[in-house]
């Protein structure tokens, strides 16, 4: 058994003041192994992005994060700010959905890469220049010398995402947190960026947490996945196992909602209703109003994650019936 | 399963349509004698929409698919070429004839948050469509509204609510009800579900499939999501830089794509089956600027198989049967 790289336990994030506070992430726990790509998948409002930001303590005022995030024996949530700043952007880097807003529009790319090198490495000025060139090369931007002098608006969407990855990699991180890195990109560019992230994972031996709403992206890139619904992890496990045999009614519905070949023009499995808002979470299992398997127990009691097999877990009272019902992909 | 297509009557015909949007040409550009430039959104598009079919139009951003959709309903005027409905050029329609055309060919928009008037109740939104097109005497309008809400599976009390009281998926249903209120023959859906969550997408797609059967609609489904397009279309057209590069029956196009761009696009779509992964990059490089189009074939800057002729001569759609591809490569 190798040692866990990142261990998140009982992470809870709330917004607002007592009395009116809403819970965006509700007591979730998961591990990330060294060199592993973990997919956090869910629909809008499920808390997947807030989870990433909570880990990095990139949360606005009036929010509170509790629980424990263990990174190499240290709790990121309890760490003093100066120490955290060494980890954030250093050992752990983050890339965002919108490279256009994440990059500084008035600074050339070279300055933005160097900024990170200056903060997290001891390289000399000349070496930083050399390293910047290497990083541009690593993320597949040709003509690096000229491109470094350019500003973000002179890059296309895909190229900007590459620049952002270059900045994130400047400190040779051990963990990359990627928040919907390809959602704003076209298919052929998404394909390029996802494969770049996988190549870099192999080359730099880093772990990746990939937040996405796209099940195709999960199937094509992740080793393990955790499905989030209304702030909780409802199912997790190796990607092949979860896709092969979903144990939670929500996962089954989600997988069934995506069209696949061979079933053209037939009705999709779909899930009735819409995901609940932060203000009106149902009691019991949050999925019960939309669930075709729901019973009285689901309406009063919130299920916890139960181990199934091979590290596959699901928080559903009716896993057996969900499995028996089968789904479009099986 | 797909219903067997027996009718092959052309309903809408797009003939060699071009559309360019001029870029601002201000004082500085004029003083520096920079020639005026334009974004070439459509560069000679030809295709037919058959009665009763769903024609999917796919492509990446900037390929012109939304511009084409807007030309179909005459929200844009074509620069050259024409769009023929029945046997009339839609650009020649005026007054009542144009209004009649608008009722026959309806559009549903991508963003359910901006395509409904926030100050109007659903009842007012639907009444407006019904009375502008004089579909019903005013006494019959309430009954028709009830029928429309039923059709899109919204509760009857929805009529007295405002758009902000609905979720994205329900708003998209209101958009569909408004389009259906004037009893159209053709629905042009531009990224109908791409703003919705996956589980809600499936509901709307199921509704669209049902409505099409029930009302014998012809649907032009514009989307970037290959899986969705494959799921609901009888035929698919693939666009790249303002040209249709390949068009054909869905099954043939997806199982045996002919154009190198279609092949790359299909390979780039992540497989839903985690056991069938590949690490090979599907297409290198990026979309050239639609301001300065490449010479010859528009895909030549990224095509792994491009040869001399591709840089000189722009290929046209050609092949046998119903499956056409615009490529110089043999076969």
PDB file of N, CA, C and O in Angstrom, chain A residues 43-44 156 159 186-188 190-192 195 198-199 202 216 219-220 222 239 243 257-268 270-274 290, chain B residues 1 54 60-61 167 197-200 202-203 206 209 212 226-228 230-232 234 268 270-272 274 277-286 302:
ATOM      1  N   UNK A  43     -23.283  17.869 -11.039  1.00  0.00           N
ATOM      2  CA  UNK A  43     -23.936  18.922 -11.809  1.00  0.00           C
ATOM      3  C   UNK A  43     -23.713  20.260 -11.128  1.00  0.00           C
ATOM      4  O   UNK A  43     -23.115  20.327 -10.050  1.00  0.00           O
ATOM      5  N   UNK A  44     -24.221  21.335 -11.727  1.00  0.00           N
ATOM      6  CA  UNK A  44     -23.977  22.645 -11.135  1.00  0.00           C
ATOM      7  C   UNK A  44     -24.603  22.703  -9.742  1.00  0.00           C
ATOM      8  O   UNK A  44     -25.695  22.197  -9.521  1.00  0.00           O
ATOM      9  N   UNK A 156      -4.889  32.037 -28.161  1.00  0.00           N
ATOM     10  CA  UNK A 156      -6.230  31.477 -28.301  1.00  0.00           C
ATOM     11  C   UNK A 156      -6.632  30.809 -26.989  1.00  0.00           C
ATOM     12  O   UNK A 156      -5.805  30.645 -26.086  1.00  0.00           O
ATOM     13  N   UNK A 159      -4.513  27.839 -26.103  1.00  0.00           N
ATOM     14  CA  UNK A 159      -3.140  28.246 -25.783  1.00  0.00           C
ATOM     15  C   UNK A 159      -3.075  28.915 -24.413  1.00  0.00           C
ATOM     16  O   UNK A 159      -2.116  28.748 -23.667  1.00  0.00           O
ATOM     17  N   UNK A 186     -13.081  23.847 -27.186  1.00  0.00           N
ATOM     18  CA  UNK A 186     -13.662  22.974 -28.196  1.00  0.00           C
ATOM     19  C   UNK A 186     -13.155  21.547 -28.050  1.00  0.00           C
ATOM     20  O   UNK A 186     -12.095  21.314 -27.478  1.00  0.00           O
ATOM     21  N   UNK A 187     -13.918  20.616 -28.637  1.00  0.00           N
ATOM     22  CA  UNK A 187     -13.590  19.190 -28.524  1.00  0.00           C
ATOM     23  C   UNK A 187     -12.149  18.847 -28.863  1.00  0.00           C
ATOM     24  O   UNK A 187     -11.482  18.179 -28.083  1.00  0.00           O
ATOM     25  N   UNK A 188     -11.679  19.299 -30.033  1.00  0.00           N
ATOM     26  CA  UNK A 188     -10.326  18.884 -30.435  1.00  0.00           C
ATOM     27  C   UNK A 188      -9.287  19.501 -29.504  1.00  0.00           C
ATOM     28  O   UNK A 188      -8.246  18.903 -29.239  1.00  0.00           O
ATOM     29  N   UNK A 190      -9.961  20.349 -26.256  1.00  0.00           N
ATOM     30  CA  UNK A 190     -10.142  19.626 -24.991  1.00  0.00           C
ATOM     31  C   UNK A 190      -9.331  18.349 -25.000  1.00  0.00           C
ATOM     32  O   UNK A 190      -8.648  18.029 -24.030  1.00  0.00           O
ATOM     33  N   UNK A 191      -9.403  17.640 -26.113  1.00  0.00           N
ATOM     34  CA  UNK A 191      -8.668  16.391 -26.272  1.00  0.00           C
ATOM     35  C   UNK A 191      -7.166  16.635 -26.087  1.00  0.00           C
ATOM     36  O   UNK A 191      -6.489  15.903 -25.372  1.00  0.00           O
ATOM     37  N   UNK A 192      -6.655  17.718 -26.707  1.00  0.00           N
ATOM     38  CA  UNK A 192      -5.225  18.034 -26.586  1.00  0.00           C
ATOM     39  C   UNK A 192      -4.848  18.321 -25.128  1.00  0.00           C
ATOM     40  O   UNK A 192      -3.834  17.825 -24.630  1.00  0.00           O
ATOM     41  N   UNK A 195      -4.981  15.241 -22.753  1.00  0.00           N
ATOM     42  CA  UNK A 195      -3.853  14.343 -22.967  1.00  0.00           C
ATOM     43  C   UNK A 195      -2.552  14.964 -22.481  1.00  0.00           C
ATOM     44  O   UNK A 195      -1.670  14.264 -21.987  1.00  0.00           O
ATOM     45  N   UNK A 198      -2.427  14.320 -18.778  1.00  0.00           N
ATOM     46  CA  UNK A 198      -2.037  12.932 -18.493  1.00  0.00           C
ATOM     47  C   UNK A 198      -0.539  12.710 -18.726  1.00  0.00           C
ATOM     48  O   UNK A 198       0.129  12.055 -17.924  1.00  0.00           O
ATOM     49  N   UNK A 199      -0.011  13.295 -19.822  1.00  0.00           N
ATOM     50  CA  UNK A 199       1.425  13.147 -20.093  1.00  0.00           C
ATOM     51  C   UNK A 199       2.244  13.779 -18.972  1.00  0.00           C
ATOM     52  O   UNK A 199       3.255  13.222 -18.534  1.00  0.00           O
ATOM     53  N   UNK A 202       2.387  11.695 -15.873  1.00  0.00           N
ATOM     54  CA  UNK A 202       3.368  10.614 -15.980  1.00  0.00           C
ATOM     55  C   UNK A 202       4.780  11.141 -15.800  1.00  0.00           C
ATOM     56  O   UNK A 202       5.600  10.556 -15.107  1.00  0.00           O
ATOM     57  N   UNK A 216     -17.856  11.967 -20.011  1.00  0.00           N
ATOM     58  CA  UNK A 216     -16.911  11.509 -21.024  1.00  0.00           C
ATOM     59  C   UNK A 216     -15.481  11.827 -20.620  1.00  0.00           C
ATOM     60  O   UNK A 216     -14.574  11.003 -20.766  1.00  0.00           O
ATOM     61  N   UNK A 219     -14.443   9.383 -17.962  1.00  0.00           N
ATOM     62  CA  UNK A 219     -14.174   8.051 -18.512  1.00  0.00           C
ATOM     63  C   UNK A 219     -12.838   8.022 -19.242  1.00  0.00           C
ATOM     64  O   UNK A 219     -12.137   7.024 -19.224  1.00  0.00           O
ATOM     65  N   UNK A 220     -12.495   9.137 -19.891  1.00  0.00           N
ATOM     66  CA  UNK A 220     -11.300   9.142 -20.728  1.00  0.00           C
ATOM     67  C   UNK A 220     -10.030   9.474 -19.953  1.00  0.00           C
ATOM     68  O   UNK A 220      -8.939   9.217 -20.445  1.00  0.00           O
ATOM     69  N   UNK A 222      -9.743   9.752 -15.937  1.00  0.00           N
ATOM     70  CA  UNK A 222      -9.550   9.557 -14.493  1.00  0.00           C
ATOM     71  C   UNK A 222      -9.299   8.088 -14.130  1.00  0.00           C
ATOM     72  O   UNK A 222      -9.738   7.188 -14.826  1.00  0.00           O
ATOM     73  N   UNK A 239     -12.916   4.144 -11.835  1.00  0.00           N
ATOM     74  CA  UNK A 239     -13.793   4.609 -12.910  1.00  0.00           C
ATOM     75  C   UNK A 239     -14.479   3.450 -13.638  1.00  0.00           C
ATOM     76  O   UNK A 239     -15.687   3.471 -13.857  1.00  0.00           O
ATOM     77  N   UNK A 243     -18.569   3.036 -13.761  1.00  0.00           N
ATOM     78  CA  UNK A 243     -19.251   3.040 -15.062  1.00  0.00           C
ATOM     79  C   UNK A 243     -19.872   1.679 -15.354  1.00  0.00           C
ATOM     80  O   UNK A 243     -20.927   1.591 -15.956  1.00  0.00           O
ATOM     81  N   UNK A 257     -28.435   9.417 -18.598  1.00  0.00           N
ATOM     82  CA  UNK A 257     -28.833  10.660 -19.259  1.00  0.00           C
ATOM     83  C   UNK A 257     -27.964  10.980 -20.467  1.00  0.00           C
ATOM     84  O   UNK A 257     -28.298  11.845 -21.265  1.00  0.00           O
ATOM     85  N   UNK A 258     -26.806  10.325 -20.537  1.00  0.00           N
ATOM     86  CA  UNK A 258     -25.892  10.613 -21.634  1.00  0.00           C
ATOM     87  C   UNK A 258     -26.182   9.658 -22.779  1.00  0.00           C
ATOM     88  O   UNK A 258     -26.167   8.447 -22.584  1.00  0.00           O
ATOM     89  N   UNK A 259     -26.469  10.196 -23.968  1.00  0.00           N
ATOM     90  CA  UNK A 259     -26.764   9.298 -25.090  1.00  0.00           C
ATOM     91  C   UNK A 259     -25.548   8.439 -25.432  1.00  0.00           C
ATOM     92  O   UNK A 259     -24.420   8.902 -25.318  1.00  0.00           O
ATOM     93  N   UNK A 260     -25.791   7.220 -25.830  1.00  0.00           N
ATOM     94  CA  UNK A 260     -24.686   6.383 -26.297  1.00  0.00           C
ATOM     95  C   UNK A 260     -25.098   5.679 -27.579  1.00  0.00           C
ATOM     96  O   UNK A 260     -26.287   5.571 -27.879  1.00  0.00           O
ATOM     97  N   UNK A 261     -24.098   5.206 -28.299  1.00  0.00           N
ATOM     98  CA  UNK A 261     -24.408   4.657 -29.614  1.00  0.00           C
ATOM     99  C   UNK A 261     -25.201   3.359 -29.467  1.00  0.00           C
ATOM    100  O   UNK A 261     -25.051   2.632 -28.498  1.00  0.00           O
ATOM    101  N   UNK A 262     -26.043   3.114 -30.437  1.00  0.00           N
ATOM    102  CA  UNK A 262     -26.837   1.889 -30.424  1.00  0.00           C
ATOM    103  C   UNK A 262     -28.234   2.109 -29.866  1.00  0.00           C
ATOM    104  O   UNK A 262     -29.090   1.237 -29.977  1.00  0.00           O
ATOM    105  N   UNK A 263     -28.483   3.280 -29.247  1.00  0.00           N
ATOM    106  CA  UNK A 263     -29.823   3.530 -28.693  1.00  0.00           C
ATOM    107  C   UNK A 263     -30.426   4.771 -29.323  1.00  0.00           C
ATOM    108  O   UNK A 263     -31.212   5.464 -28.707  1.00  0.00           O
ATOM    109  N   UNK A 264     -30.015   5.093 -30.537  1.00  0.00           N
ATOM    110  CA  UNK A 264     -30.433   6.328 -31.174  1.00  0.00           C
ATOM    111  C   UNK A 264     -31.943   6.504 -31.193  1.00  0.00           C
ATOM    112  O   UNK A 264     -32.691   5.558 -31.441  1.00  0.00           O
ATOM    113  N   UNK A 265     -32.373   7.692 -30.914  1.00  0.00           N
ATOM    114  CA  UNK A 265     -33.761   8.132 -30.974  1.00  0.00           C
ATOM    115  C   UNK A 265     -34.689   7.394 -30.018  1.00  0.00           C
ATOM    116  O   UNK A 265     -35.902   7.493 -30.116  1.00  0.00           O
ATOM    117  N   UNK A 266     -34.124   6.644 -29.063  1.00  0.00           N
ATOM    118  CA  UNK A 266     -34.972   6.068 -28.034  1.00  0.00           C
ATOM    119  C   UNK A 266     -34.884   6.973 -26.815  1.00  0.00           C
ATOM    120  O   UNK A 266     -33.913   7.702 -26.665  1.00  0.00           O
ATOM    121  N   UNK A 267     -35.896   6.941 -25.930  1.00  0.00           N
ATOM    122  CA  UNK A 267     -35.864   7.848 -24.784  1.00  0.00           C
ATOM    123  C   UNK A 267     -34.653   7.580 -23.888  1.00  0.00           C
ATOM    124  O   UNK A 267     -34.282   6.425 -23.669  1.00  0.00           O
ATOM    125  N   UNK A 268     -34.043   8.653 -23.391  1.00  0.00           N
ATOM    126  CA  UNK A 268     -32.928   8.499 -22.464  1.00  0.00           C
ATOM    127  C   UNK A 268     -33.476   8.210 -21.073  1.00  0.00           C
ATOM    128  O   UNK A 268     -34.622   8.531 -20.765  1.00  0.00           O
ATOM    129  N   UNK A 270     -32.809   9.550 -18.157  1.00  0.00           N
ATOM    130  CA  UNK A 270     -33.122  10.844 -17.543  1.00  0.00           C
ATOM    131  C   UNK A 270     -33.504  10.754 -16.066  1.00  0.00           C
ATOM    132  O   UNK A 270     -33.764   9.692 -15.526  1.00  0.00           O
ATOM    133  N   UNK A 271     -33.485  11.898 -15.393  1.00  0.00           N
ATOM    134  CA  UNK A 271     -33.888  11.997 -13.992  1.00  0.00           C
ATOM    135  C   UNK A 271     -34.920  13.105 -13.933  1.00  0.00           C
ATOM    136  O   UNK A 271     -34.695  14.181 -14.461  1.00  0.00           O
ATOM    137  N   UNK A 272     -36.059  12.830 -13.322  1.00  0.00           N
ATOM    138  CA  UNK A 272     -37.095  13.862 -13.201  1.00  0.00           C
ATOM    139  C   UNK A 272     -36.618  14.989 -12.305  1.00  0.00           C
ATOM    140  O   UNK A 272     -35.759  14.806 -11.449  1.00  0.00           O
ATOM    141  N   UNK A 273     -37.194  16.172 -12.486  1.00  0.00           N
ATOM    142  CA  UNK A 273     -36.897  17.291 -11.591  1.00  0.00           C
ATOM    143  C   UNK A 273     -35.534  17.904 -11.834  1.00  0.00           C
ATOM    144  O   UNK A 273     -34.871  17.614 -12.830  1.00  0.00           O
ATOM    145  N   UNK A 274     -35.126  18.769 -10.909  1.00  0.00           N
ATOM    146  CA  UNK A 274     -33.843  19.454 -11.030  1.00  0.00           C
ATOM    147  C   UNK A 274     -33.083  19.311  -9.716  1.00  0.00           C
ATOM    148  O   UNK A 274     -33.683  19.077  -8.675  1.00  0.00           O
ATOM    149  N   UNK A 290     -36.229  12.963  -6.429  1.00  0.00           N
ATOM    150  CA  UNK A 290     -36.054  12.655  -7.847  1.00  0.00           C
ATOM    151  C   UNK A 290     -35.842  11.169  -8.083  1.00  0.00           C
ATOM    152  O   UNK A 290     -35.632  10.751  -9.221  1.00  0.00           O
TER     153      UNK A 290
ATOM    154  N   UNK B   1     -35.921   3.307 -31.350  1.00  0.00           N
ATOM    155  CA  UNK B   1     -35.221   3.123 -32.634  1.00  0.00           C
ATOM    156  C   UNK B   1     -35.756   4.074 -33.706  1.00  0.00           C
ATOM    157  O   UNK B   1     -36.878   4.524 -33.638  1.00  0.00           O
ATOM    158  N   UNK B  54     -34.828  14.903 -38.730  1.00  0.00           N
ATOM    159  CA  UNK B  54     -34.011  15.738 -37.866  1.00  0.00           C
ATOM    160  C   UNK B  54     -32.639  15.815 -38.502  1.00  0.00           C
ATOM    161  O   UNK B  54     -31.981  14.790 -38.693  1.00  0.00           O
ATOM    162  N   UNK B  60     -17.260  22.874 -34.232  1.00  0.00           N
ATOM    163  CA  UNK B  60     -16.729  23.557 -33.062  1.00  0.00           C
ATOM    164  C   UNK B  60     -17.084  25.032 -33.130  1.00  0.00           C
ATOM    165  O   UNK B  60     -17.640  25.508 -34.119  1.00  0.00           O
ATOM    166  N   UNK B  61     -16.742  25.775 -32.079  1.00  0.00           N
ATOM    167  CA  UNK B  61     -17.124  27.181 -32.066  1.00  0.00           C
ATOM    168  C   UNK B  61     -16.471  27.904 -33.240  1.00  0.00           C
ATOM    169  O   UNK B  61     -15.329  27.632 -33.594  1.00  0.00           O
ATOM    170  N   UNK B 167     -36.870  26.698 -13.392  1.00  0.00           N
ATOM    171  CA  UNK B 167     -35.487  26.266 -13.572  1.00  0.00           C
ATOM    172  C   UNK B 167     -35.131  26.336 -15.054  1.00  0.00           C
ATOM    173  O   UNK B 167     -36.002  26.530 -15.905  1.00  0.00           O
ATOM    174  N   UNK B 197     -28.045  21.199 -17.131  1.00  0.00           N
ATOM    175  CA  UNK B 197     -27.340  20.095 -16.504  1.00  0.00           C
ATOM    176  C   UNK B 197     -27.662  18.788 -17.223  1.00  0.00           C
ATOM    177  O   UNK B 197     -28.731  18.639 -17.792  1.00  0.00           O
ATOM    178  N   UNK B 198     -26.741  17.831 -17.116  1.00  0.00           N
ATOM    179  CA  UNK B 198     -26.868  16.581 -17.864  1.00  0.00           C
ATOM    180  C   UNK B 198     -28.214  15.887 -17.631  1.00  0.00           C
ATOM    181  O   UNK B 198     -28.879  15.461 -18.569  1.00  0.00           O
ATOM    182  N   UNK B 199     -28.636  15.805 -16.360  1.00  0.00           N
ATOM    183  CA  UNK B 199     -29.866  15.056 -16.073  1.00  0.00           C
ATOM    184  C   UNK B 199     -31.079  15.781 -16.654  1.00  0.00           C
ATOM    185  O   UNK B 199     -32.067  15.154 -17.019  1.00  0.00           O
ATOM    186  N   UNK B 200     -31.004  17.118 -16.726  1.00  0.00           N
ATOM    187  CA  UNK B 200     -32.116  17.898 -17.261  1.00  0.00           C
ATOM    188  C   UNK B 200     -32.089  17.876 -18.799  1.00  0.00           C
ATOM    189  O   UNK B 200     -33.133  17.857 -19.450  1.00  0.00           O
ATOM    190  N   UNK B 202     -31.405  15.409 -20.632  1.00  0.00           N
ATOM    191  CA  UNK B 202     -32.064  14.187 -21.086  1.00  0.00           C
ATOM    192  C   UNK B 202     -33.579  14.366 -21.127  1.00  0.00           C
ATOM    193  O   UNK B 202     -34.239  13.903 -22.056  1.00  0.00           O
ATOM    194  N   UNK B 203     -34.137  15.066 -20.127  1.00  0.00           N
ATOM    195  CA  UNK B 203     -35.587  15.301 -20.123  1.00  0.00           C
ATOM    196  C   UNK B 203     -36.013  16.082 -21.368  1.00  0.00           C
ATOM    197  O   UNK B 203     -37.016  15.758 -22.019  1.00  0.00           O
ATOM    198  N   UNK B 206     -35.725  14.016 -24.555  1.00  0.00           N
ATOM    199  CA  UNK B 206     -36.844  13.078 -24.647  1.00  0.00           C
ATOM    200  C   UNK B 206     -38.118  13.779 -25.103  1.00  0.00           C
ATOM    201  O   UNK B 206     -38.869  13.262 -25.931  1.00  0.00           O
ATOM    202  N   UNK B 209     -37.967  14.578 -28.855  1.00  0.00           N
ATOM    203  CA  UNK B 209     -38.197  13.381 -29.674  1.00  0.00           C
ATOM    204  C   UNK B 209     -39.685  13.042 -29.735  1.00  0.00           C
ATOM    205  O   UNK B 209     -40.226  12.718 -30.793  1.00  0.00           O
ATOM    206  N   UNK B 212     -41.695  15.583 -31.807  1.00  0.00           N
ATOM    207  CA  UNK B 212     -41.465  15.419 -33.233  1.00  0.00           C
ATOM    208  C   UNK B 212     -42.357  14.323 -33.827  1.00  0.00           C
ATOM    209  O   UNK B 212     -42.966  14.514 -34.883  1.00  0.00           O
ATOM    210  N   UNK B 226     -21.495  15.914 -29.843  1.00  0.00           N
ATOM    211  CA  UNK B 226     -21.618  14.855 -30.843  1.00  0.00           C
ATOM    212  C   UNK B 226     -22.558  13.741 -30.401  1.00  0.00           C
ATOM    213  O   UNK B 226     -23.333  13.215 -31.202  1.00  0.00           O
ATOM    214  N   UNK B 227     -22.501  13.381 -29.112  1.00  0.00           N
ATOM    215  CA  UNK B 227     -23.343  12.281 -28.641  1.00  0.00           C
ATOM    216  C   UNK B 227     -24.815  12.625 -28.783  1.00  0.00           C
ATOM    217  O   UNK B 227     -25.624  11.797 -29.193  1.00  0.00           O
ATOM    218  N   UNK B 228     -25.155  13.884 -28.426  1.00  0.00           N
ATOM    219  CA  UNK B 228     -26.549  14.311 -28.542  1.00  0.00           C
ATOM    220  C   UNK B 228     -27.009  14.298 -29.985  1.00  0.00           C
ATOM    221  O   UNK B 228     -28.090  13.814 -30.312  1.00  0.00           O
ATOM    222  N   UNK B 230     -25.839  12.655 -32.465  1.00  0.00           N
ATOM    223  CA  UNK B 230     -25.967  11.284 -32.953  1.00  0.00           C
ATOM    224  C   UNK B 230     -27.263  10.654 -32.450  1.00  0.00           C
ATOM    225  O   UNK B 230     -27.933   9.897 -33.156  1.00  0.00           O
ATOM    226  N   UNK B 231     -27.620  11.003 -31.229  1.00  0.00           N
ATOM    227  CA  UNK B 231     -28.796  10.382 -30.623  1.00  0.00           C
ATOM    228  C   UNK B 231     -30.089  10.794 -31.321  1.00  0.00           C
ATOM    229  O   UNK B 231     -30.989   9.989 -31.475  1.00  0.00           O
ATOM    230  N   UNK B 232     -30.192  12.073 -31.701  1.00  0.00           N
ATOM    231  CA  UNK B 232     -31.502  12.507 -32.170  1.00  0.00           C
ATOM    232  C   UNK B 232     -31.605  12.735 -33.682  1.00  0.00           C
ATOM    233  O   UNK B 232     -32.701  12.917 -34.181  1.00  0.00           O
ATOM    234  N   UNK B 234     -31.459  12.147 -37.847  1.00  0.00           N
ATOM    235  CA  UNK B 234     -31.495  11.154 -38.930  1.00  0.00           C
ATOM    236  C   UNK B 234     -30.303  11.349 -39.845  1.00  0.00           C
ATOM    237  O   UNK B 234     -29.708  10.416 -40.339  1.00  0.00           O
ATOM    238  N   UNK B 268     -11.737  12.869 -31.091  1.00  0.00           N
ATOM    239  CA  UNK B 268     -11.480  13.765 -29.958  1.00  0.00           C
ATOM    240  C   UNK B 268     -12.567  13.677 -28.902  1.00  0.00           C
ATOM    241  O   UNK B 268     -12.344  14.028 -27.752  1.00  0.00           O
ATOM    242  N   UNK B 270     -14.473  12.317 -26.048  1.00  0.00           N
ATOM    243  CA  UNK B 270     -14.089  11.267 -25.104  1.00  0.00           C
ATOM    244  C   UNK B 270     -15.087  10.126 -25.106  1.00  0.00           C
ATOM    245  O   UNK B 270     -16.287  10.335 -25.070  1.00  0.00           O
ATOM    246  N   UNK B 271     -14.557   8.919 -25.165  1.00  0.00           N
ATOM    247  CA  UNK B 271     -15.364   7.688 -25.133  1.00  0.00           C
ATOM    248  C   UNK B 271     -16.042   7.568 -23.769  1.00  0.00           C
ATOM    249  O   UNK B 271     -15.426   7.865 -22.750  1.00  0.00           O
ATOM    250  N   UNK B 272     -17.267   7.144 -23.726  1.00  0.00           N
ATOM    251  CA  UNK B 272     -17.958   6.992 -22.450  1.00  0.00           C
ATOM    252  C   UNK B 272     -17.566   5.687 -21.756  1.00  0.00           C
ATOM    253  O   UNK B 272     -17.956   5.429 -20.634  1.00  0.00           O
ATOM    254  N   UNK B 274     -14.722   3.632 -20.087  1.00  0.00           N
ATOM    255  CA  UNK B 274     -13.365   3.823 -19.573  1.00  0.00           C
ATOM    256  C   UNK B 274     -12.392   2.725 -19.999  1.00  0.00           C
ATOM    257  O   UNK B 274     -11.185   2.911 -19.873  1.00  0.00           O
ATOM    258  N   UNK B 277      -9.782   3.544 -23.770  1.00  0.00           N
ATOM    259  CA  UNK B 277      -9.065   4.808 -23.762  1.00  0.00           C
ATOM    260  C   UNK B 277      -7.976   4.843 -24.798  1.00  0.00           C
ATOM    261  O   UNK B 277      -7.432   3.823 -25.172  1.00  0.00           O
ATOM    262  N   UNK B 278      -7.641   6.028 -25.232  1.00  0.00           N
ATOM    263  CA  UNK B 278      -6.476   6.176 -26.081  1.00  0.00           C
ATOM    264  C   UNK B 278      -5.699   7.391 -25.615  1.00  0.00           C
ATOM    265  O   UNK B 278      -6.274   8.322 -25.066  1.00  0.00           O
ATOM    266  N   UNK B 279      -4.388   7.376 -25.806  1.00  0.00           N
ATOM    267  CA  UNK B 279      -3.589   8.525 -25.394  1.00  0.00           C
ATOM    268  C   UNK B 279      -3.130   9.337 -26.605  1.00  0.00           C
ATOM    269  O   UNK B 279      -2.391  10.286 -26.494  1.00  0.00           O
ATOM    270  N   UNK B 280      -3.567   8.921 -27.793  1.00  0.00           N
ATOM    271  CA  UNK B 280      -3.151   9.627 -28.993  1.00  0.00           C
ATOM    272  C   UNK B 280      -4.001  10.891 -29.167  1.00  0.00           C
ATOM    273  O   UNK B 280      -5.209  10.855 -29.007  1.00  0.00           O
ATOM    274  N   UNK B 281      -3.344  12.008 -29.489  1.00  0.00           N
ATOM    275  CA  UNK B 281      -4.073  13.258 -29.705  1.00  0.00           C
ATOM    276  C   UNK B 281      -4.773  13.205 -31.063  1.00  0.00           C
ATOM    277  O   UNK B 281      -4.165  12.853 -32.066  1.00  0.00           O
ATOM    278  N   UNK B 282      -6.064  13.526 -31.081  1.00  0.00           N
ATOM    279  CA  UNK B 282      -6.877  13.341 -32.287  1.00  0.00           C
ATOM    280  C   UNK B 282      -6.536  14.331 -33.393  1.00  0.00           C
ATOM    281  O   UNK B 282      -6.415  13.964 -34.554  1.00  0.00           O
ATOM    282  N   UNK B 283      -6.412  15.601 -33.049  1.00  0.00           N
ATOM    283  CA  UNK B 283      -6.092  16.606 -34.064  1.00  0.00           C
ATOM    284  C   UNK B 283      -5.159  17.621 -33.460  1.00  0.00           C
ATOM    285  O   UNK B 283      -5.421  18.164 -32.395  1.00  0.00           O
ATOM    286  N   UNK B 284      -4.054  17.862 -34.144  1.00  0.00           N
ATOM    287  CA  UNK B 284      -3.101  18.853 -33.647  1.00  0.00           C
ATOM    288  C   UNK B 284      -3.520  20.233 -34.138  1.00  0.00           C
ATOM    289  O   UNK B 284      -4.340  20.365 -35.048  1.00  0.00           O
ATOM    290  N   UNK B 285      -2.940  21.262 -33.540  1.00  0.00           N
ATOM    291  CA  UNK B 285      -3.170  22.617 -34.023  1.00  0.00           C
ATOM    292  C   UNK B 285      -4.542  23.148 -33.682  1.00  0.00           C
ATOM    293  O   UNK B 285      -5.326  22.495 -33.006  1.00  0.00           O
ATOM    294  N   UNK B 286      -4.810  24.353 -34.157  1.00  0.00           N
ATOM    295  CA  UNK B 286      -6.064  25.022 -33.808  1.00  0.00           C
ATOM    296  C   UNK B 286      -6.750  25.583 -35.040  1.00  0.00           C
ATOM    297  O   UNK B 286      -6.170  25.673 -36.108  1.00  0.00           O
ATOM    298  N   UNK B 302      -4.402  21.750 -40.608  1.00  0.00           N
ATOM    299  CA  UNK B 302      -4.375  20.761 -39.522  1.00  0.00           C
ATOM    300  C   UNK B 302      -4.455  19.337 -40.031  1.00  0.00           C
ATOM    301  O   UNK B 302      -4.375  18.396 -39.243  1.00  0.00           O
TER     302      UNK B 302
END
